[in-house]
XYZ file of C-alpha atoms in Angstrom:
553
model
C 0.000 0.000 0.000
C 1.211 3.471 -0.888
C 1.654 5.457 2.355
C 2.988 8.961 2.709
C 2.699 11.835 5.076
C -0.567 13.668 4.666
C -0.532 17.181 3.295
C -0.652 19.699 6.148
C -3.771 21.299 4.704
C -5.503 17.911 4.795
C -5.013 17.156 8.490
C -8.072 19.055 9.727
C -10.105 16.300 11.351
C -11.457 16.756 14.859
C -8.874 14.426 16.474
C -5.370 13.085 15.641
C -4.981 10.775 12.659
C -4.786 7.109 13.591
C -4.863 5.547 10.120
C -3.953 7.018 6.761
C -3.970 5.521 3.275
C -4.530 6.289 -0.396
C -7.004 4.206 -2.349
C -9.084 4.375 -5.476
C -12.853 4.617 -5.319
C -14.598 1.292 -5.475
C -16.845 2.315 -8.351
C -14.326 4.453 -10.258
C -10.701 3.352 -10.354
C -9.636 6.604 -12.011
C -10.438 8.599 -8.885
C -7.828 8.393 -6.131
C -8.552 9.444 -2.550
C -6.570 10.067 0.590
C -8.410 8.561 3.565
C -7.852 9.380 7.237
C -9.477 7.628 10.146
C -9.410 9.450 13.466
C -11.102 8.574 16.730
C -14.195 10.551 15.724
C -14.267 10.976 11.950
C -13.595 9.394 8.592
C -12.057 12.058 6.359
C -11.864 11.558 2.604
C -9.940 13.898 0.316
C -10.156 13.465 -3.428
C -6.663 13.896 -4.845
C -6.929 16.306 -7.736
C -5.921 19.783 -8.824
C -9.081 21.297 -7.264
C -8.732 23.412 -4.101
C -8.397 21.279 -0.996
C -11.625 22.368 0.724
C -13.889 21.555 -2.198
C -13.215 17.839 -2.463
C -13.027 16.922 1.193
C -15.708 15.006 3.065
C -15.717 14.622 6.846
C -18.159 12.049 8.191
C -18.715 11.553 11.906
C -18.308 7.997 13.143
C -21.393 8.600 15.307
C -23.380 8.459 12.084
C -21.807 5.227 10.842
C -23.927 2.074 11.112
C -21.413 -0.406 9.742
C -18.327 -1.199 7.694
C -17.291 -4.381 5.920
C -14.325 -5.757 3.961
C -14.669 -8.106 1.008
C -13.266 -9.338 -2.309
C -15.077 -9.573 -5.599
C -15.822 -12.954 -7.182
C -13.161 -12.349 -9.851
C -10.287 -14.554 -8.645
C -7.892 -12.944 -11.105
C -8.309 -9.575 -9.373
C -6.103 -9.336 -6.256
C -7.923 -6.229 -5.047
C -9.884 -6.006 -1.820
C -12.495 -3.470 -0.779
C -13.896 -1.901 2.345
C -17.235 -0.097 2.401
C -18.547 2.163 5.172
C -22.190 3.171 5.572
C -23.265 6.483 7.084
C -26.604 8.219 7.685
C -25.720 11.874 8.329
C -28.286 14.624 8.849
C -28.498 16.751 5.722
C -30.789 19.423 4.368
C -32.284 19.383 0.925
C -31.130 22.163 -1.325
C -33.543 25.056 -1.826
C -35.914 23.729 0.812
C -36.619 24.939 4.344
C -37.691 21.574 5.743
C -35.896 19.959 8.672
C -32.720 17.992 7.966
C -33.152 14.244 7.715
C -30.853 11.248 7.564
C -29.622 10.420 4.085
C -27.630 7.351 3.205
C -23.967 7.763 2.250
C -21.878 4.784 1.136
C -18.113 5.083 0.805
C -16.291 2.230 -0.924
C -12.528 2.025 -1.457
C -10.381 -0.390 -3.469
C -7.098 -1.658 -2.024
C -4.692 -3.062 -4.616
C -1.225 -1.977 -3.441
C -0.161 -5.487 -2.455
C 0.256 -8.367 -4.875
C -1.131 -11.061 -2.607
C -4.967 -11.074 -2.558
C -5.090 -12.201 1.090
C -2.743 -9.354 2.084
C -5.032 -6.798 0.454
C -8.009 -8.386 2.195
C -6.230 -8.308 5.565
C -5.520 -4.611 5.090
C -9.155 -3.945 4.124
C -10.338 -5.893 7.167
C -8.036 -3.856 9.387
C -9.660 -0.656 8.135
C -13.194 -2.047 8.431
C -12.547 -3.300 11.955
C -11.025 0.027 12.993
C -14.045 1.948 11.626
C -16.482 -0.326 13.479
C -14.562 -0.151 16.753
C -14.186 3.626 16.696
C -17.821 4.030 15.719
C -18.892 1.846 18.654
C -16.864 4.026 21.013
C -18.914 7.081 20.036
C -21.511 6.180 22.651
C -24.127 8.758 23.444
C -24.524 10.081 26.947
C -28.134 10.748 27.907
C -28.639 12.775 31.064
C -25.041 11.981 31.965
C -25.583 8.199 31.742
C -23.688 6.020 29.281
C -26.232 3.815 27.539
C -25.712 0.075 27.214
C -25.608 -1.411 23.740
C -26.643 -4.553 21.900
C -23.945 -7.134 21.169
C -22.350 -7.285 17.714
C -23.438 -9.043 15.658
C -26.919 -8.946 17.177
C -29.886 -11.211 16.520
C -33.332 -9.671 16.164
C -36.823 -11.066 15.904
C -38.606 -8.591 13.607
C -42.416 -8.463 13.581
C -43.976 -6.735 10.586
C -47.695 -5.988 10.414
C -48.472 -5.840 6.665
C -51.823 -4.124 7.280
C -50.558 -1.234 9.415
C -50.903 2.348 8.232
C -51.443 2.457 4.487
C -50.564 -1.226 4.138
C -47.030 -0.514 2.893
C -44.999 -2.024 5.738
C -43.487 -4.835 3.673
C -42.443 -2.542 0.832
C -40.890 -0.132 3.350
C -39.009 -3.050 4.869
C -37.701 -4.072 1.431
C -36.801 -0.515 0.415
C -35.065 0.597 3.614
C -34.772 -1.729 6.576
C -33.411 -4.876 4.947
C -30.495 -2.927 3.462
C -29.798 -1.028 6.701
C -29.666 -4.269 8.690
C -27.259 -5.803 6.180
C -25.018 -2.732 6.386
C -24.994 -2.872 10.174
C -24.404 -6.614 10.352
C -27.749 -7.191 12.063
C -29.043 -10.749 11.784
C -32.819 -10.851 11.855
C -35.695 -13.271 11.474
C -38.740 -11.759 9.794
C -42.175 -12.669 11.158
C -45.195 -11.314 9.288
C -48.156 -11.067 11.654
C -51.233 -12.872 10.385
C -53.893 -11.977 12.907
C -54.697 -10.051 16.040
C -52.542 -11.134 19.020
C -50.205 -13.178 16.789
C -47.123 -11.319 18.087
C -48.387 -11.481 21.658
C -48.715 -15.258 21.524
C -45.347 -15.618 19.822
C -43.352 -13.704 22.443
C -45.287 -15.298 25.287
C -44.045 -18.743 24.225
C -40.705 -17.930 22.543
C -37.278 -19.030 23.734
C -36.027 -15.488 24.242
C -32.412 -16.502 24.793
C -32.134 -16.911 21.001
C -32.663 -13.183 20.493
C -30.866 -10.055 21.567
C -33.905 -7.862 20.886
C -37.482 -7.871 19.629
C -38.307 -5.272 16.975
C -41.744 -4.157 15.814
C -42.407 -2.626 12.412
C -45.976 -1.391 12.600
C -48.029 1.130 14.505
C -48.012 1.371 18.291
C -50.631 -1.349 18.782
C -48.292 -4.192 17.840
C -45.766 -3.109 20.469
C -48.644 -3.038 22.967
C -49.220 -6.727 22.157
C -45.565 -7.633 22.561
C -45.138 -5.891 25.918
C -48.219 -7.551 27.368
C -47.125 -10.906 25.972
C -43.755 -10.569 27.727
C -45.412 -9.666 31.018
C -47.716 -12.689 30.820
C -44.764 -15.086 30.902
C -43.867 -16.967 34.092
C -40.350 -15.504 33.727
C -41.682 -11.976 33.147
C -38.983 -10.356 35.296
C -36.295 -11.536 32.901
C -38.432 -11.338 29.756
C -39.346 -7.668 30.164
C -35.642 -6.805 30.165
C -35.439 -7.925 26.533
C -34.640 -4.782 24.493
C -37.478 -3.688 22.222
C -37.187 -1.705 19.019
C -39.727 0.304 17.034
C -39.808 0.983 13.287
C -42.761 3.168 12.242
C -45.129 2.015 9.524
C -48.507 2.768 11.095
C -50.744 5.824 11.214
C -49.775 7.365 14.539
C -46.192 6.144 15.171
C -46.108 8.009 18.465
C -43.346 6.012 20.161
C -41.145 6.188 17.056
C -41.616 9.963 16.943
C -40.775 10.132 20.654
C -37.563 8.121 20.226
C -36.564 10.378 17.338
C -37.316 13.434 19.486
C -35.236 12.139 22.399
C -32.252 11.808 20.046
C -32.224 15.609 19.807
C -32.796 16.077 16.081
C -35.582 18.052 14.347
C -38.984 16.474 13.786
C -39.567 14.459 10.606
C -42.413 12.211 9.464
C -43.252 9.330 7.132
C -40.306 7.533 5.472
C -37.838 10.047 6.880
C -38.922 9.035 10.379
C -38.519 5.377 9.417
C -34.949 5.944 8.219
C -34.120 7.843 11.401
C -35.504 5.068 13.616
C -33.727 2.469 11.504
C -30.455 4.326 12.059
C -31.046 4.501 15.836
C -31.907 0.814 15.873
C -28.690 -0.080 14.040
C -26.674 1.920 16.570
C -28.136 -0.407 19.182
C -28.028 1.778 22.307
C -30.524 0.656 24.956
C -32.410 2.819 27.469
C -34.784 2.040 30.307
C -38.454 2.755 29.540
C -41.343 3.401 31.930
C -44.361 1.125 31.730
C -47.756 1.795 33.284
C -49.939 -0.831 34.938
C -53.692 -0.365 34.393
C -56.578 -2.003 36.249
C -60.046 -2.234 34.711
C -63.331 -2.611 36.560
C -63.645 -6.235 35.389
C -60.449 -7.122 37.246
C -58.298 -7.273 34.114
C -54.829 -5.808 34.253
C -52.719 -4.690 31.316
C -49.563 -2.707 30.707
C -49.123 0.424 28.639
C -46.090 2.228 27.227
C -47.657 5.305 25.651
C -51.029 6.716 26.706
C -54.426 6.409 28.335
C -57.162 8.512 26.719
C -60.832 9.263 27.399
C -63.179 11.690 25.731
C -62.264 13.749 22.685
C -58.879 12.115 22.046
C -60.166 8.551 22.311
C -63.160 9.358 20.098
C -60.952 10.860 17.395
C -58.631 7.873 17.481
C -61.377 5.311 17.034
C -63.705 7.265 14.763
C -60.868 8.188 12.380
C -60.296 4.499 11.548
C -62.519 5.005 8.513
C -59.875 7.395 7.127
C -56.972 4.945 7.612
C -56.105 5.104 3.900
C -55.020 8.720 4.481
C -52.216 7.656 6.837
C -51.329 10.145 9.563
C -53.749 12.675 8.031
C -56.621 10.556 9.371
C -56.214 12.221 12.782
C -56.505 15.709 11.303
C -59.696 14.732 9.508
C -61.057 13.010 12.610
C -60.267 16.035 14.777
C -62.165 18.393 12.481
C -65.166 16.047 12.347
C -65.312 15.710 16.145
C -64.857 19.476 16.634
C -67.970 20.040 14.545
C -70.026 18.187 17.190
C -68.065 18.726 20.376
C -69.139 16.495 23.256
C -69.043 16.855 27.026
C -68.038 13.798 29.060
C -69.079 13.384 32.689
C -66.822 11.584 35.098
C -64.644 11.709 38.194
C -60.879 11.931 38.237
C -58.193 11.771 40.929
C -54.415 11.484 40.950
C -51.388 11.074 43.184
C -48.990 13.942 42.367
C -45.414 13.091 41.497
C -44.149 15.797 43.882
C -46.847 16.257 46.505
C -46.078 18.838 49.150
C -44.925 22.017 47.410
C -48.286 23.734 47.316
C -51.037 21.776 48.973
C -54.258 23.641 48.698
C -56.345 23.586 51.884
C -59.552 23.206 49.952
C -58.110 20.242 48.108
C -57.011 18.628 51.349
C -60.459 19.046 52.814
C -62.005 17.757 49.626
C -59.754 14.725 49.643
C -60.610 13.929 53.237
C -64.324 14.267 52.531
C -64.006 12.122 49.437
C -62.233 9.335 51.319
C -64.958 9.367 53.965
C -67.660 9.186 51.285
C -65.996 7.741 48.171
C -68.026 7.670 44.965
C -66.121 5.082 42.993
C -63.717 7.185 41.102
C -62.040 10.518 41.557
C -60.986 13.804 40.071
C -58.280 16.558 40.030
C -58.397 20.130 41.135
C -58.294 23.510 39.515
C -55.662 24.653 41.972
C -53.429 22.133 40.226
C -53.707 24.280 37.132
C -50.257 25.681 37.567
C -48.732 25.824 34.122
C -46.543 22.768 34.108
C -45.469 21.313 30.875
C -47.486 19.385 28.427
C -50.957 18.999 27.142
C -53.603 17.263 25.204
C -54.804 15.292 22.251
C -54.990 13.040 19.200
C -53.720 9.562 19.255
C -52.040 6.757 17.515
C -53.510 3.466 16.515
C -52.614 0.140 15.012
C -54.793 -2.613 13.689
C -53.628 -5.009 16.383
C -56.124 -4.246 19.142
C -55.598 -6.028 22.415
C -58.054 -8.645 23.575
C -58.046 -8.476 27.338
C -57.488 -11.653 29.268
C -60.105 -12.343 31.919
C -59.545 -14.434 34.990
C -62.561 -16.712 35.147
C -64.331 -17.368 38.402
C -62.604 -14.657 40.425
C -63.799 -11.353 41.730
C -62.336 -8.144 40.238
C -60.586 -7.466 43.540
C -58.747 -10.780 43.664
C -58.227 -11.507 39.966
C -55.233 -9.250 39.478
C -53.347 -10.750 42.401
C -52.679 -13.912 40.392
C -51.502 -12.152 37.243
C -47.765 -11.901 36.564
C -45.965 -8.594 36.438
C -44.724 -6.244 39.151
C -47.037 -5.499 42.086
C -48.756 -2.133 42.289
C -47.968 -0.389 45.566
C -49.903 2.863 45.093
C -53.296 1.576 43.950
C -56.012 0.287 46.285
C -58.668 -1.989 44.730
C -60.974 -0.068 42.387
C -63.942 -0.539 44.726
C -62.030 0.908 47.676
C -61.562 4.592 48.623
C -58.306 6.333 47.840
C -55.718 7.491 50.394
C -55.955 11.037 51.689
C -52.864 12.254 49.826
C -54.558 11.895 46.449
C -55.842 15.037 44.696
C -59.474 15.206 43.613
C -60.557 17.199 40.601
C -63.664 19.208 41.497
C -64.941 19.405 37.926
C -67.000 16.535 36.601
C -67.593 17.805 33.055
C -64.666 17.186 30.705
C -63.828 17.484 27.045
C -60.902 15.096 27.340
C -58.541 13.315 29.709
C -55.145 12.211 28.446
C -52.368 10.483 30.382
C -49.049 10.440 28.499
C -45.744 8.752 29.328
C -43.885 9.644 26.115
C -43.427 12.938 24.301
C -45.531 12.355 21.185
C -49.145 11.402 20.650
C -48.622 11.036 16.902
C -45.852 11.788 14.406
C -46.758 15.472 14.336
C -48.194 15.957 17.843
C -45.680 16.854 20.544
C -48.015 16.412 23.510
C -45.483 16.252 26.366
C -42.305 18.107 25.343
C -40.440 17.440 28.594
C -41.342 13.738 28.859
C -38.520 11.202 28.741
C -38.395 7.434 28.370
C -37.731 6.810 32.041
C -38.689 9.969 33.940
C -40.910 7.871 36.220
C -44.027 10.034 35.865
C -47.331 10.126 34.037
C -48.063 13.440 32.318
C -51.762 13.972 32.999
C -53.760 16.446 30.920
C -57.420 17.243 31.021
C -59.622 19.875 29.414
C -62.763 20.936 31.243
C -66.111 21.815 29.705
C -66.651 25.371 28.536
C -63.762 25.545 26.084
C -64.779 26.829 22.671
C -64.204 24.930 19.452
C -61.759 27.586 18.296
C -59.752 27.382 21.525
C -59.596 23.589 21.335
C -58.487 23.756 17.704
C -55.751 26.231 18.673
C -54.512 23.781 21.279
C -54.200 21.050 18.684
C -52.427 23.330 16.225
C -50.022 24.496 18.928
C -49.330 20.901 19.863
C -47.674 20.316 16.501
C -44.747 22.345 17.875
C -45.281 21.478 21.540
C -46.326 25.023 22.472
C -49.891 24.292 23.596
C -49.129 24.916 27.263
C -47.959 28.393 26.373
C -51.441 29.309 25.123
C -52.517 29.839 28.771
C -55.827 28.133 28.093
C -57.882 28.315 31.312
C -59.605 25.015 30.561
C -56.379 23.028 30.121
C -54.641 21.408 33.106
C -51.322 19.562 33.065
C -49.798 17.844 36.094
C -47.176 15.158 36.627
C -48.489 12.208 38.608
C -47.467 8.772 39.862
C -50.928 7.248 39.690
C -54.479 8.157 38.702
C -58.027 6.892 38.785
C -60.833 7.711 36.346
C -64.501 6.855 36.706
C -66.556 7.808 33.658
C -70.199 8.637 34.120
C -73.002 6.376 33.005
C -73.640 5.857 29.328
C -71.547 4.848 26.373
C -68.040 6.050 25.696
C -64.552 5.114 24.590
C -61.346 4.585 26.542
C -58.128 3.771 24.689
C -54.804 2.473 25.953
C -51.888 2.957 23.545
C -54.545 3.702 20.940
C -56.367 0.408 21.537
C -59.941 0.275 22.808
C -60.430 -1.253 26.258
C -63.612 -1.872 28.216
C -65.478 1.257 29.234
C -65.686 1.885 32.953
C -63.577 2.723 35.985
C -59.841 2.484 35.379
C -56.750 3.278 37.406
C -53.048 3.410 36.558
C -49.631 3.386 38.229
C -46.251 4.052 36.631
C -43.407 1.549 36.999
C -40.258 3.535 36.309
C -37.690 1.946 34.005
C -39.399 -1.450 33.919
C -38.885 -1.982 30.167
C -35.940 -1.626 27.778
C -36.035 0.237 24.468
C -33.454 0.609 21.708
C -33.189 4.379 21.463
C -30.091 5.097 19.372
């Protein structure tokens, strides 16, 4: 291999050079490049008469998903190659849209040595060095170094072919298959055939064969998988299995949240898929909060995203008829529901995440009175209307709705005791009064109630801007009756940028809680969990901080 000291103008990478070589481009042997590999960057300079700055490319190893060395099938050619794959954030020319990840492949031909195996060894040295330095570019999140999947890793990939616009398989073929190959990710593809297919599969699978379970669908399929894991006898170990999300549904709320947590501007559709595919290939794993929910029948289920009642739940379910429109279905559904705005009667109560800073005497008295004469469900208070952080509505959906498991022959109070999963320490039985430190909401007429544990409610709805994967709280929002249609529409429009709490709407309340209880009034209605319809009636929830694991980039 031809080696020489790099030109002084060329050594401009962000850290000292560790490897240097000159190679021809893999697809054009007439073009010769000087290549430097530092601890943080791969720097490529095209050797020509053009000014130095115009032909230089600096690619961060943080944006590299993989690198491989190989030889062509032509045995007469002693050359070897190494190819590196990057997904840097780039803007489109002449457009003001947010930058998005665009694929960059760099391929170099090594032919300086006469022995084919020697060229291949040199190419493998470069490929190995790129992979190792890329792996060292671990991201710190809140000062914590994230763990990572092993390399190579083995994934079980569930794809719901009916999710969203029904294009999941073509999106897999066009993007994800290639990205996994570039990153050296070994995966087994499972195409879901029916409702609860994925839930049954993970409930019975030998999980030691897999390093992670990945879902390519809307949020409903992940809801199935999480509940399937927590139904296993070995749920404590099973729920530690890292989960991954690749968006191909209508709402894609968790995927949008993961993208948001990575600190890059909001994107949607295929651009969001590429971003989540990149984060998945990087393989960094975070803890994720899960929420335990109890229904009046005695059923218990787990949620990773949201609990909704009223306007939000109605829009989610009623907009199913517009599924062919993709994410736009929620916009259409919102406008339709605004035209005939409903009032929902019910009682709501919650346990604040930081009780004690500003206890209102009236609330304390109300709580004491409530616990002496409990209705059957509770409610929050207007003195809790201190502007906090996040707010209401719209929701994601998948066509994998959860069928709740009932425990036959047992009372609602005792049924949940025999179900696997972590015990709830903050929730009394639904038919029992609440402790005195819970807050009761005096209003009983609502437009919506929304409990969020992630930042996004849909691709383009930033409902809880300060939420994090494992902040250990539920972000509770509710809107009381009396709000005008125009004011409610303004809240939704502001939510696209996460500024809805800054509208100072007097009917909107946001508070961070550890647990909550909702008792809807009599009559028909809709309650959704992670966008899936559950039985209508009293429901209560408690957050379990960091119970799950999620691949977050």
